[in-house]
CSV table of C-alpha atoms in Angstrom, one decimal:
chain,number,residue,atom,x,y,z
A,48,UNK,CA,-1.9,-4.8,17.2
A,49,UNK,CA,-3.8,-5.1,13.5
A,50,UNK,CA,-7.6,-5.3,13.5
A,51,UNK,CA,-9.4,-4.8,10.4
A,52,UNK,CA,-13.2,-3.1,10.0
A,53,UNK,CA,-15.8,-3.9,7.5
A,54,UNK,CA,-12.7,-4.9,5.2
A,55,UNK,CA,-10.2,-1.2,6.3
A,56,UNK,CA,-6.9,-2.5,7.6
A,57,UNK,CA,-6.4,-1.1,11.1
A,58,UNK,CA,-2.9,-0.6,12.8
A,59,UNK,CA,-2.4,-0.4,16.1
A,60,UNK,CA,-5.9,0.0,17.2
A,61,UNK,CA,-6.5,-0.4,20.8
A,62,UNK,CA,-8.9,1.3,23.3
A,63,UNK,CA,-8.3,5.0,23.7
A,64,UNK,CA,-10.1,7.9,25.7
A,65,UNK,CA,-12.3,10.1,24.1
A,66,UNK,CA,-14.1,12.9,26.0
A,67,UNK,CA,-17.8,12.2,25.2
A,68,UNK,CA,-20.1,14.9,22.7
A,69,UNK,CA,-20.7,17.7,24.5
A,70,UNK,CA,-23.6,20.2,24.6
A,71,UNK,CA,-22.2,23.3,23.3
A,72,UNK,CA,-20.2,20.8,20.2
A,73,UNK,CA,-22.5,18.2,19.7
A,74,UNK,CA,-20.6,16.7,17.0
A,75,UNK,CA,-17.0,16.8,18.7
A,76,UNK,CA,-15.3,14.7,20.6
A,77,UNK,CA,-11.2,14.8,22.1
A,78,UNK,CA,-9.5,11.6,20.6
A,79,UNK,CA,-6.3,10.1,21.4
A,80,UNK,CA,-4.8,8.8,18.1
A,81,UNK,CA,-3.0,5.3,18.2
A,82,UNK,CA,-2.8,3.8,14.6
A,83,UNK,CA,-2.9,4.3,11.2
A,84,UNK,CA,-5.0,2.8,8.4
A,85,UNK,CA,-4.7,2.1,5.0
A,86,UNK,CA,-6.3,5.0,2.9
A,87,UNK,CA,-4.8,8.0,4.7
A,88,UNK,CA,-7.0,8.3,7.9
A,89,UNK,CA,-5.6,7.8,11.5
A,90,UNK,CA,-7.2,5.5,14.2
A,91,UNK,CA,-9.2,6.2,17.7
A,92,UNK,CA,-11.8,4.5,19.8
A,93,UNK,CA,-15.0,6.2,21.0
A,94,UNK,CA,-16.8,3.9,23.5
A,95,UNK,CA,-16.0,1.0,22.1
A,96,UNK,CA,-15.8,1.7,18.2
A,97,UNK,CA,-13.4,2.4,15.9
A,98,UNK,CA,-13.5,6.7,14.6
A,99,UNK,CA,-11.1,6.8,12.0
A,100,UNK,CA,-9.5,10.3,11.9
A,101,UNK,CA,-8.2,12.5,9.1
A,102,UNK,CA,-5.8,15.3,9.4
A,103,UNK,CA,-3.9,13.7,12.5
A,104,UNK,CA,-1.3,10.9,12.9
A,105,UNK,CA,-0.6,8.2,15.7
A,106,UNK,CA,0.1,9.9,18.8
A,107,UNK,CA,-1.9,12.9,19.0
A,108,UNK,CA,-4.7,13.5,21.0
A,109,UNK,CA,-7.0,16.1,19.1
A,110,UNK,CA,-10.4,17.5,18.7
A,111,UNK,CA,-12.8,16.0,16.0
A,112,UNK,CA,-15.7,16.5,14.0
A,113,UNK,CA,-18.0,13.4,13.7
A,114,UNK,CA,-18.5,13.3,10.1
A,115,UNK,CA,-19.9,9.9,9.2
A,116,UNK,CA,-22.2,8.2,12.0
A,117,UNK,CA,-24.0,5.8,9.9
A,118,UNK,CA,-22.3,2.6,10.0
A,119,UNK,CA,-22.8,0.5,13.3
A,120,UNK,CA,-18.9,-0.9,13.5
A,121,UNK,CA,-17.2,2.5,12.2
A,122,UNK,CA,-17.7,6.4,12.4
A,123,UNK,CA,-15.4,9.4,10.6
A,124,UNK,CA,-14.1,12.4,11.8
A,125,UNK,CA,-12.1,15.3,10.7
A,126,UNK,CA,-9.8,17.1,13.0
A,127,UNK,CA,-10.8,20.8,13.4
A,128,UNK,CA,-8.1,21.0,16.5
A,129,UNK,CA,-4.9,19.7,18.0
A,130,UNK,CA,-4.9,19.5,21.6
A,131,UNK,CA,-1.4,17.3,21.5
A,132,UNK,CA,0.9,17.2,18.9
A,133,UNK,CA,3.0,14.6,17.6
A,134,UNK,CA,6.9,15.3,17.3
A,135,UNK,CA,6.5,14.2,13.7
A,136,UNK,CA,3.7,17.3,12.7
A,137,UNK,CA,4.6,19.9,10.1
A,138,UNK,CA,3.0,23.1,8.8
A,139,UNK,CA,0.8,21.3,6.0
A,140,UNK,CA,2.8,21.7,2.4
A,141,UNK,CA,-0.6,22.5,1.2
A,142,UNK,CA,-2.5,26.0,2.7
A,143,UNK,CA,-5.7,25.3,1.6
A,144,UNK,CA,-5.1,21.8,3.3
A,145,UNK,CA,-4.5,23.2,6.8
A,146,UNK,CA,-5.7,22.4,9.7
A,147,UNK,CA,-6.6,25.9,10.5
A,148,UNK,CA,-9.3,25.5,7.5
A,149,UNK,CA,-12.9,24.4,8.1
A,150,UNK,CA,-12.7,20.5,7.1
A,151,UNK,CA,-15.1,20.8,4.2
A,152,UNK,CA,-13.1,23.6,2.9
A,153,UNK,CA,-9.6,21.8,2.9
A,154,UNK,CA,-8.1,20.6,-0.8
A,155,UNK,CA,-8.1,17.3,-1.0
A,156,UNK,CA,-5.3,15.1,-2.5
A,157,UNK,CA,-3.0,15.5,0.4
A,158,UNK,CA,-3.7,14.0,3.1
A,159,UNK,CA,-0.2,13.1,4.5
A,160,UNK,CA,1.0,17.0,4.3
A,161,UNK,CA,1.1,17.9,7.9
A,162,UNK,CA,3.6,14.6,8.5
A,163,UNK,CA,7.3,15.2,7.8
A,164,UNK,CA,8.4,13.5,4.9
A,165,UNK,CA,10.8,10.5,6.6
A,166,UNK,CA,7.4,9.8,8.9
A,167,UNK,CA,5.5,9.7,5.9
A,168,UNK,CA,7.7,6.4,4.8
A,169,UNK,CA,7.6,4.8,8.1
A,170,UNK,CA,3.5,4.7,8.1
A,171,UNK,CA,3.4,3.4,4.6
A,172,UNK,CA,6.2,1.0,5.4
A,173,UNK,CA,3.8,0.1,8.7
A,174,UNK,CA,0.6,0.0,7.2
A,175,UNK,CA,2.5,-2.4,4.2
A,176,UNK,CA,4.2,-4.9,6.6
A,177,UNK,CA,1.3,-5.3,8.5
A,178,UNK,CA,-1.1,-5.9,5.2
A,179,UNK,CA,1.4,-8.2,4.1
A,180,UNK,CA,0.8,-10.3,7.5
A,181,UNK,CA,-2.5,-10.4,7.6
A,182,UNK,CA,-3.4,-10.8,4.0
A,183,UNK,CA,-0.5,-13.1,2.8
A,184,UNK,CA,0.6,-15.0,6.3
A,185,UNK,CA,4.1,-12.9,5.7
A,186,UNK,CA,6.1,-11.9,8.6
A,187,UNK,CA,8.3,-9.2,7.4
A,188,UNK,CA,10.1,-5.6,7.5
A,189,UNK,CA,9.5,-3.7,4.6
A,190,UNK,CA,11.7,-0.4,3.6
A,191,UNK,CA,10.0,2.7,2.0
A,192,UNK,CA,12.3,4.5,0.2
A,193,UNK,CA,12.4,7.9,-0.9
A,194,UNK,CA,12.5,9.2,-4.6
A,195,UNK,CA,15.8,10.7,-5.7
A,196,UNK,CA,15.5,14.7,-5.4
A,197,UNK,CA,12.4,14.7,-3.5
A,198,UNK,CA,13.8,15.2,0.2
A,199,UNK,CA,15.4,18.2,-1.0
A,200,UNK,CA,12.1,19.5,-2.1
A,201,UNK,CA,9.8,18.2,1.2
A,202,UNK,CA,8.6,16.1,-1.3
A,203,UNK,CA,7.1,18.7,-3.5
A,204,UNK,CA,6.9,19.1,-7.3
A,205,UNK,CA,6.6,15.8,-8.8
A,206,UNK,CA,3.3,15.7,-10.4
A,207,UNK,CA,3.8,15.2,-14.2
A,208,UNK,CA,0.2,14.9,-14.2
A,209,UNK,CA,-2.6,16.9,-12.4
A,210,UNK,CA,-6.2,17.1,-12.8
A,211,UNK,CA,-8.4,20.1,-11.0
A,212,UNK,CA,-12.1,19.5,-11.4
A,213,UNK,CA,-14.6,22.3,-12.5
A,214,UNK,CA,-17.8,23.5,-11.0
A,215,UNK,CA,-21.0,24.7,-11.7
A,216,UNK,CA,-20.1,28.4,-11.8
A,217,UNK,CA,-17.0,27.3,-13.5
A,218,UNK,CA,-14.0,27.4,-10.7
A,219,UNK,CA,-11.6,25.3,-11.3
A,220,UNK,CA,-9.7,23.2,-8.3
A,221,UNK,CA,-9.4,19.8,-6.3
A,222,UNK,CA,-12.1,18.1,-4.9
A,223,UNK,CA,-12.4,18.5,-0.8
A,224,UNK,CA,-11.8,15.0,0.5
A,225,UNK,CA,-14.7,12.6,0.2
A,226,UNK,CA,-16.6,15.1,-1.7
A,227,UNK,CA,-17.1,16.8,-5.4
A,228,UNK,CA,-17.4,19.8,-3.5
A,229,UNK,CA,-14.4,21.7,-5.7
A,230,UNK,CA,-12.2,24.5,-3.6
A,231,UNK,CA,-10.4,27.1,-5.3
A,232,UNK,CA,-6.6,27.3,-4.3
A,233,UNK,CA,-3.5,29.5,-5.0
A,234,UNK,CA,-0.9,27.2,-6.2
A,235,UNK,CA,-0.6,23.3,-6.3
A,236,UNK,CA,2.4,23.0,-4.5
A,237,UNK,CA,3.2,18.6,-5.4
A,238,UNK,CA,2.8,19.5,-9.1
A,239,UNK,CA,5.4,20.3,-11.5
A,240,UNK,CA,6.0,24.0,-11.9
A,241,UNK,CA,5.8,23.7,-15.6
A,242,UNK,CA,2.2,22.1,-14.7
A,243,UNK,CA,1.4,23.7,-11.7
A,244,UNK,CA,1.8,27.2,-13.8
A,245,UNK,CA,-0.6,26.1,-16.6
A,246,UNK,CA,-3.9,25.2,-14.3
A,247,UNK,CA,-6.3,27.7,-14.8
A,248,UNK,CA,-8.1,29.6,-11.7
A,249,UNK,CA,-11.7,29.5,-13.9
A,250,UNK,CA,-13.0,28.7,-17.0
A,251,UNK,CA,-16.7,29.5,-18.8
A,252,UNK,CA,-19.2,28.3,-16.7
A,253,UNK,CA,-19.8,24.5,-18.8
A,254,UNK,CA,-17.0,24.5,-20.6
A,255,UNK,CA,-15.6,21.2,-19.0
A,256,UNK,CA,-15.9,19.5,-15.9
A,257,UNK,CA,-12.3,18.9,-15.4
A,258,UNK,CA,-8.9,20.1,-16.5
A,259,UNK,CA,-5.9,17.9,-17.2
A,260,UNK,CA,-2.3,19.3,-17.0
A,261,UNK,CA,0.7,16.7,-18.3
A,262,UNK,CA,4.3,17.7,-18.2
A,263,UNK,CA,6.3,15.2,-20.0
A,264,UNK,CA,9.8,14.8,-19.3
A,265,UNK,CA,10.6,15.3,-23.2
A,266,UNK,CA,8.8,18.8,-25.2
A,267,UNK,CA,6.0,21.5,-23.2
A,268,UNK,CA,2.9,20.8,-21.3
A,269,UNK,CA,-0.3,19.5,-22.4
A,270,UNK,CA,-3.4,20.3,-20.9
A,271,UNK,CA,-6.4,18.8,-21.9
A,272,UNK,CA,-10.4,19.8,-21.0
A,273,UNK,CA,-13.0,16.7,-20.9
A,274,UNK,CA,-16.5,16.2,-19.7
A,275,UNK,CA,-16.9,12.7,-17.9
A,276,UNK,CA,-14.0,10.5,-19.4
A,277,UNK,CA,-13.6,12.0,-22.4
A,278,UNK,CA,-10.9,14.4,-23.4
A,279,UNK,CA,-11.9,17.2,-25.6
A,280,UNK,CA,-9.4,16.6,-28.1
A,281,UNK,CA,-5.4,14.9,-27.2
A,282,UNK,CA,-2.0,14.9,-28.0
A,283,UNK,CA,1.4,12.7,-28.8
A,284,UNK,CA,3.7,13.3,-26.0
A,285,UNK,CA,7.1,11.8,-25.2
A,286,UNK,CA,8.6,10.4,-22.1
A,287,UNK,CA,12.4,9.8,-21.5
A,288,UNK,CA,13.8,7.6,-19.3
A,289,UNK,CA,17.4,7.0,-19.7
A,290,UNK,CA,19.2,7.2,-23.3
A,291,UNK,CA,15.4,5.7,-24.1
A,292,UNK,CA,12.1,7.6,-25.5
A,293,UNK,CA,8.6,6.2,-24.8
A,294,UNK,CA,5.8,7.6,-27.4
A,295,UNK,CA,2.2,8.0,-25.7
A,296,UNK,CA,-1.2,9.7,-25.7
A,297,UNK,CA,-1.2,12.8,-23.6
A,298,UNK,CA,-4.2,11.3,-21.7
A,299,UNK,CA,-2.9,8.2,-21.7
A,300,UNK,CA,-1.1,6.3,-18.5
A,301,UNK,CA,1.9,6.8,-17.8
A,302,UNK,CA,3.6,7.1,-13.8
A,303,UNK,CA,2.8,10.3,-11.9
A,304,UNK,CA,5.9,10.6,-10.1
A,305,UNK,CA,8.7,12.7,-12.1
A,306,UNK,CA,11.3,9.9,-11.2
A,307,UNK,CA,8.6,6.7,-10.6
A,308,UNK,CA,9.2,5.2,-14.6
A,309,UNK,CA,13.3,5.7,-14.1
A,310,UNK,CA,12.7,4.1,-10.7
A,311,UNK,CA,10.5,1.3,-11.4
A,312,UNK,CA,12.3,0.7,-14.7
A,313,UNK,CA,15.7,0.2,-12.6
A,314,UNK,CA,14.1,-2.2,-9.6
A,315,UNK,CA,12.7,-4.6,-12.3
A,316,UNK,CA,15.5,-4.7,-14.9
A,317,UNK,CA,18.0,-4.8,-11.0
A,318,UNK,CA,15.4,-7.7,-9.9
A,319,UNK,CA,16.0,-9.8,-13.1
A,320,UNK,CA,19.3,-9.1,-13.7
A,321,UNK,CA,20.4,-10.2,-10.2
A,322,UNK,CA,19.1,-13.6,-9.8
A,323,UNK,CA,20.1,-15.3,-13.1
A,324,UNK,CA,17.1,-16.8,-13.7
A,325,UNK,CA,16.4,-14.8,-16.9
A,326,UNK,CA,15.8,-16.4,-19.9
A,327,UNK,CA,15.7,-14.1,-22.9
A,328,UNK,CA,14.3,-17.0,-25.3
A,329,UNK,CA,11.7,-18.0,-23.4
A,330,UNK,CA,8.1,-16.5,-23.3
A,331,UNK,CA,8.8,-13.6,-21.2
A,332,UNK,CA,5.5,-10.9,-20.6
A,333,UNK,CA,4.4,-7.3,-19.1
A,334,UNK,CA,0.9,-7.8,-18.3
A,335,UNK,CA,-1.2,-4.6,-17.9
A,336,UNK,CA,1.7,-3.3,-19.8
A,337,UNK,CA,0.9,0.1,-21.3
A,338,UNK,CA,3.0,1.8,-23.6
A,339,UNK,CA,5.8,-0.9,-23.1
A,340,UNK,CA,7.6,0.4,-20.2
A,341,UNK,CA,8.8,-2.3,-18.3
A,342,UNK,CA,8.6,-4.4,-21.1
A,343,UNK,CA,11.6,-2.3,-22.3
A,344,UNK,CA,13.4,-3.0,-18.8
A,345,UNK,CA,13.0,-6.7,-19.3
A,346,UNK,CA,14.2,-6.7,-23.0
A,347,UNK,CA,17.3,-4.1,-21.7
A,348,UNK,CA,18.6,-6.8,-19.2
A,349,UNK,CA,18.5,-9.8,-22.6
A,350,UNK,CA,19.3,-7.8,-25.1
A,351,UNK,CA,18.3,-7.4,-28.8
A,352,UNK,CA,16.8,-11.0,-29.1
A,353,UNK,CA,14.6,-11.0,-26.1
A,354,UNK,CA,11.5,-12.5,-26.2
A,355,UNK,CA,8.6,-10.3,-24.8
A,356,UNK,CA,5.3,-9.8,-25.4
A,357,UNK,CA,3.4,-6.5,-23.7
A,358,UNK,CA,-0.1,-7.5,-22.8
A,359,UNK,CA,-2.6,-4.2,-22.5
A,360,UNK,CA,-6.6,-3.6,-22.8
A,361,UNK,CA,-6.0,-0.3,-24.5
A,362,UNK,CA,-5.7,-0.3,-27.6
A,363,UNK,CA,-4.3,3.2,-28.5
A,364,UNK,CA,-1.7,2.5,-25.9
A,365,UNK,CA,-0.7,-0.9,-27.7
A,366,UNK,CA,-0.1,1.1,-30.7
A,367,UNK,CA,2.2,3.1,-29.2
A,368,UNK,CA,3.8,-0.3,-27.1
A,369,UNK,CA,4.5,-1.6,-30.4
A,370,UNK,CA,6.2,1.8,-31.9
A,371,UNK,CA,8.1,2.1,-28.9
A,372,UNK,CA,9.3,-1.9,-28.5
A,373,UNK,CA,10.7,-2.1,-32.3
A,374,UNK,CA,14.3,-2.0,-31.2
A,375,UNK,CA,13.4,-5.6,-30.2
A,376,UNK,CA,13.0,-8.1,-32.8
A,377,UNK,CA,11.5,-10.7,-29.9
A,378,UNK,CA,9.0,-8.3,-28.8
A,379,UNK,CA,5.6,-7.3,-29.3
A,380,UNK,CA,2.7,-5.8,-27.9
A,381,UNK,CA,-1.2,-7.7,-28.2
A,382,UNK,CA,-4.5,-5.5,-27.3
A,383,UNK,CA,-6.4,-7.3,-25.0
A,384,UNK,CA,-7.7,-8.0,-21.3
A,385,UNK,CA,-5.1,-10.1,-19.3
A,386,UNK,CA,-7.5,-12.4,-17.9
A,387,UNK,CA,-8.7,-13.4,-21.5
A,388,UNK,CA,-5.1,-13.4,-22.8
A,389,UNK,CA,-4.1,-15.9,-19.8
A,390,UNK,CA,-7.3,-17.8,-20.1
A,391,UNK,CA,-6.5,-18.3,-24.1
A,392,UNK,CA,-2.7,-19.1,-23.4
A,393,UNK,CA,-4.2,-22.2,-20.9
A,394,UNK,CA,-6.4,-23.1,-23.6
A,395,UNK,CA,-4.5,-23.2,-26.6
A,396,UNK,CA,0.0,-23.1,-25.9
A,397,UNK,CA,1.4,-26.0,-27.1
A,398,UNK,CA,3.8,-28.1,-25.5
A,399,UNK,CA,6.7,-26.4,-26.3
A,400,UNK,CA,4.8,-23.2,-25.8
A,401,UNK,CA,4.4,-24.3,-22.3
A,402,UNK,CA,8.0,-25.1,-21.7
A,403,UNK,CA,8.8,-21.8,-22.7
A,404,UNK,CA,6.2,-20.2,-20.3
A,405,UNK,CA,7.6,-21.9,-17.5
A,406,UNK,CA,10.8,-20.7,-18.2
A,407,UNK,CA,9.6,-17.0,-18.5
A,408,UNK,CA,10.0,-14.1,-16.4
A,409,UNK,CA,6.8,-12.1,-16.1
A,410,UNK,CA,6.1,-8.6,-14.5
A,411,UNK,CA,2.8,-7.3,-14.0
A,412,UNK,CA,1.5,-3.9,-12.8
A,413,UNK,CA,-2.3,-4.1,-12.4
A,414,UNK,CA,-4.1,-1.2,-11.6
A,415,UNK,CA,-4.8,-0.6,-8.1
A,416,UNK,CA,-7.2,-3.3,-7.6
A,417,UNK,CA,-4.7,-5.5,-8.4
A,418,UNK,CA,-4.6,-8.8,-11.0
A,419,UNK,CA,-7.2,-10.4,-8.7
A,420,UNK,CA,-7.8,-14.4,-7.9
A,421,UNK,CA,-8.6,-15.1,-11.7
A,422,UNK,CA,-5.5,-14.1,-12.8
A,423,UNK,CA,-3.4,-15.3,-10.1
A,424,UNK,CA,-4.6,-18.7,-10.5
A,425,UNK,CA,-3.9,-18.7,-14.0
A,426,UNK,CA,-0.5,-17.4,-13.6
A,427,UNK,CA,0.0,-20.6,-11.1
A,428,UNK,CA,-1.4,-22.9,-14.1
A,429,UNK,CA,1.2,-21.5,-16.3
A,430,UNK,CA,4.0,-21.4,-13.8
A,431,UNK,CA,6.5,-18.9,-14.8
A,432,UNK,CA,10.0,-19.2,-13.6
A,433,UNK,CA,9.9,-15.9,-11.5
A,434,UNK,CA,7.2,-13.0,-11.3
A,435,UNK,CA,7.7,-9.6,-10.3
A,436,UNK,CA,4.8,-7.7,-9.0
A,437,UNK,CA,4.4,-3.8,-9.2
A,438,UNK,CA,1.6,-2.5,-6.9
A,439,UNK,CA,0.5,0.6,-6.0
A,440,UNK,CA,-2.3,-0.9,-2.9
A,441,UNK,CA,-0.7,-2.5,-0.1
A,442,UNK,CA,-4.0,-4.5,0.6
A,443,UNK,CA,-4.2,-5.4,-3.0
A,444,UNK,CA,-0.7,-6.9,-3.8
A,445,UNK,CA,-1.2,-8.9,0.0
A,446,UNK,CA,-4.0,-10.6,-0.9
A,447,UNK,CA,-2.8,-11.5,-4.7
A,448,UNK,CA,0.5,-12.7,-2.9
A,449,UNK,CA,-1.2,-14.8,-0.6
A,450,UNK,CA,-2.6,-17.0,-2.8
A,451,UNK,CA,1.0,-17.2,-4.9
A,452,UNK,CA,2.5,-18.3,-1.9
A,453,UNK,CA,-0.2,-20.8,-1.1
A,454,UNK,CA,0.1,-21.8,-4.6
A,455,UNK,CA,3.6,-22.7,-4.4
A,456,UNK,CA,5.8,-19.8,-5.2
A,457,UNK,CA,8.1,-18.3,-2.7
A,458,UNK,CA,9.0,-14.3,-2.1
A,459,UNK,CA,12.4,-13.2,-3.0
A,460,UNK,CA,12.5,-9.4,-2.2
A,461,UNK,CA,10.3,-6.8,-1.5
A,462,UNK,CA,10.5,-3.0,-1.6
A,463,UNK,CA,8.7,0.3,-1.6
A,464,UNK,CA,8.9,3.5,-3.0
A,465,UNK,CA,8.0,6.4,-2.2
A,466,UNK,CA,6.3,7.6,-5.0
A,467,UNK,CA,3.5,9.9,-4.0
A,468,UNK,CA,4.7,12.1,-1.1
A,469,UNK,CA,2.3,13.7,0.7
A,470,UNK,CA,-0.3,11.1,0.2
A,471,UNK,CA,-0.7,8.0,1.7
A,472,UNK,CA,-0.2,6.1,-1.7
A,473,UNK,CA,2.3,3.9,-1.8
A,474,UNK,CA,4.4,1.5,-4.6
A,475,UNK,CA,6.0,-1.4,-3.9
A,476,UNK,CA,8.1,-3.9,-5.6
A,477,UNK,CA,7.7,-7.8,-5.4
A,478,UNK,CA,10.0,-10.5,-6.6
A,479,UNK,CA,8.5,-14.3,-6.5
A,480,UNK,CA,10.2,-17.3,-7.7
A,481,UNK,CA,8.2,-20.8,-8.6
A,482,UNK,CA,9.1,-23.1,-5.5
């Protein structure tokens, strides 16, 4: 059953017992748990309303703190005990995550942990199929699939990128979930060890407010100090993926995952290659395209003449798109916001312009908020031959492929990744053809 609260997507939320507050715990409660919900937390019913849970998975009954009781539809809890275990619990891959830990004292980041790994994929796989129903009228299965390398490693050490935030007194560590509280920790177990051994335990009291470690697949680790957004200082750094290098600032974007830009890279380039729809002449883009990434996997599948333009707000990582897209004599890279781009190509393509957009393959991979109606319904002006959708919010791509479909395109494939183990992040792959 799928419900949905002040906007959260809720799975498999039906009435459940709870054992009401009592007077020597005010603030806890026993709660059977029977769903999941997008963002990590877990789903019970406390007369009537919706508690949703961290620390805990479907099929538990456990012991809760009320955390949150402000909201009339909604209350949070954290679980300080497990009365009933689910079959699918682990010892937490993170210590100062456990559940043996006061909840305001656990490391936050994550919040899948105490789930083994193959459980992990089936809750994003549910919580994705069932966003895809409600928000896009899609009745479908969707596979999660794991990461090459990472079962053999419980799905630790792939953070190429961590960030640990620094306090007042200047310890240095993750944030406790839903807080800025910052808790100091031995290790960072789904980091890197080349990363992981380069985090510092403290720094001078106002040095920096957070710490940035990047381990690039090509030359050492960078780490990098800032106060608000701003780095103190930066660094080129290279990626490889394949026989190919990839230039970039060290603060710049680039996927977390050790394996995600080989991964991603392969399901778009497999997507386009596969269908025969790909014309390397026509006015093929990667909007939101960053340093040129899958811009490169749509000009590998043409070859040396493809046409392909890299579309990207930043304009430090445009510089670098256009350094690393030279091999292609079709391609380039523009600075600028895609809605404004889109908006512009409306306004001003010419006929044969047009023609050549409609025969184009585009690939966009917004940020998590996804490309969002303005975009979407420029996209459906234009009418590109086939669009493939890299998203990292289930909610996000649903809603975005909605109102595709209702515009006339039609889903080919879908897929996730498991890209983030251990949290409840989840990417998936999308491949729409123009009806």
């Amino acid at each position: 059953m799928l419900s949905f609260v002040e906007g959260r997507m809720v799975v498999g939320c039906v009435p459940c017992h709870a054992r009401r507050m009592d007077e020597q715990h005010p603030h806890e409660v026993d709660l059977e748990i029977t769903g999941i919900a997008h963002g990590g937390v877990s789903v019970a019913r406390l007369d009537g309303r919706v508690v949703f849970v961290t620390d805990t998975l479907p099929g538990e009954r456990v012991r809760a703190r009320l955390s949150d009781t402000s909201k009339r539809s909604f209350w949070r809890a954290d679980t300080v005990e497990v009365i009933e275990a689910s079959p699918h619990r682990t010892a937490h891959v993170w210590a100062e995550a456990g559940i043996d830990r006061d909840p305001s004292e656990r490391a936050g980041g994550a919040e899948f942990g105490h789930i083994a790994l193959t459980h992990q994929r089936a809750l994003k796989a549910e919580v994705l199929t069932d966003s895809l129903a409600r928000f896009a009228g899609l009745r479908r299965d969707v596979e999660v699939l794991g990461v090459e390398d990472d079962d053999a490693t419980d799905g630790t050490g792939w953070r190429t990128r961590v960030r640990a935030h620094v306090d007042a007194d200047g310890v240095v560590g993750p944030f406790a979930s839903r807080s800025h509280r910052v808790i100091p920790v031995a290790g960072y177990p789904l980091a890197v060890p080349a990363a992981a051994a380069l985090i510092p335990s403290r720094l001078a009291p106002g040095t920096a407010e957070w710490v940035d470690v990047v381990a690039p697949s090509a030359g050492e680790p960078v780490v990098l100090t800032g106060s608000g957004r701003t780095p103190h200082g930066g660094a080129g750094i290279v990626e490889r993926v394949g026989d190919r290098e990839f230039r970039l600032d060290a603060s710049g974007f680039w996927q977390v995952h050790r394996n995600a830009a080989a991964v991603l890279s392969s399901a778009v380039a497999s997507a386009v290659a596969s269908d025969g729809r790909f014309d390397p002449a026509a006015a093929n883009h990667d909007l939101y395209g960053g340093v040129g990434l899958l811009a490169a996997a749509l000009a590998g599948v043409g070859g040396a003449s493809t046409r392909v333009t890299s579309v990207e707000s930043s304009a430090t990582a445009t510089e670098f798109a256009s350094e690393n897209l030279a091999d292609w004599i079709g391609a380039r890279a523009e600075t600028a916001r895609v809605d404004r781009y889109l908006d512009g190509l409306a306004r001003t393509a010419s006929p044969r312009e047009r023609e050549r957009l409609r025969a184009a393959t585009i690939v966009l991979d917004p940020p998590r908020q996804g490309a969002g109606a303005a975009v979407v319904d420029r996209l459906l002006e234009l009418r590109p031959q086939t669009l493939v959708y890299v998203a990292c919010d289930p909610v996000a791509l649903s809603r975005d492929l909605g109102r595709l479909l209702a515009g006339g395109y039609e889903l080919g494939g879908l897929t996730g990744y498991d890209l983030f183990p251990h949290t409840h992040h989840v990417e998936a792959v999308a491949v729409l053809h123009r009806g």
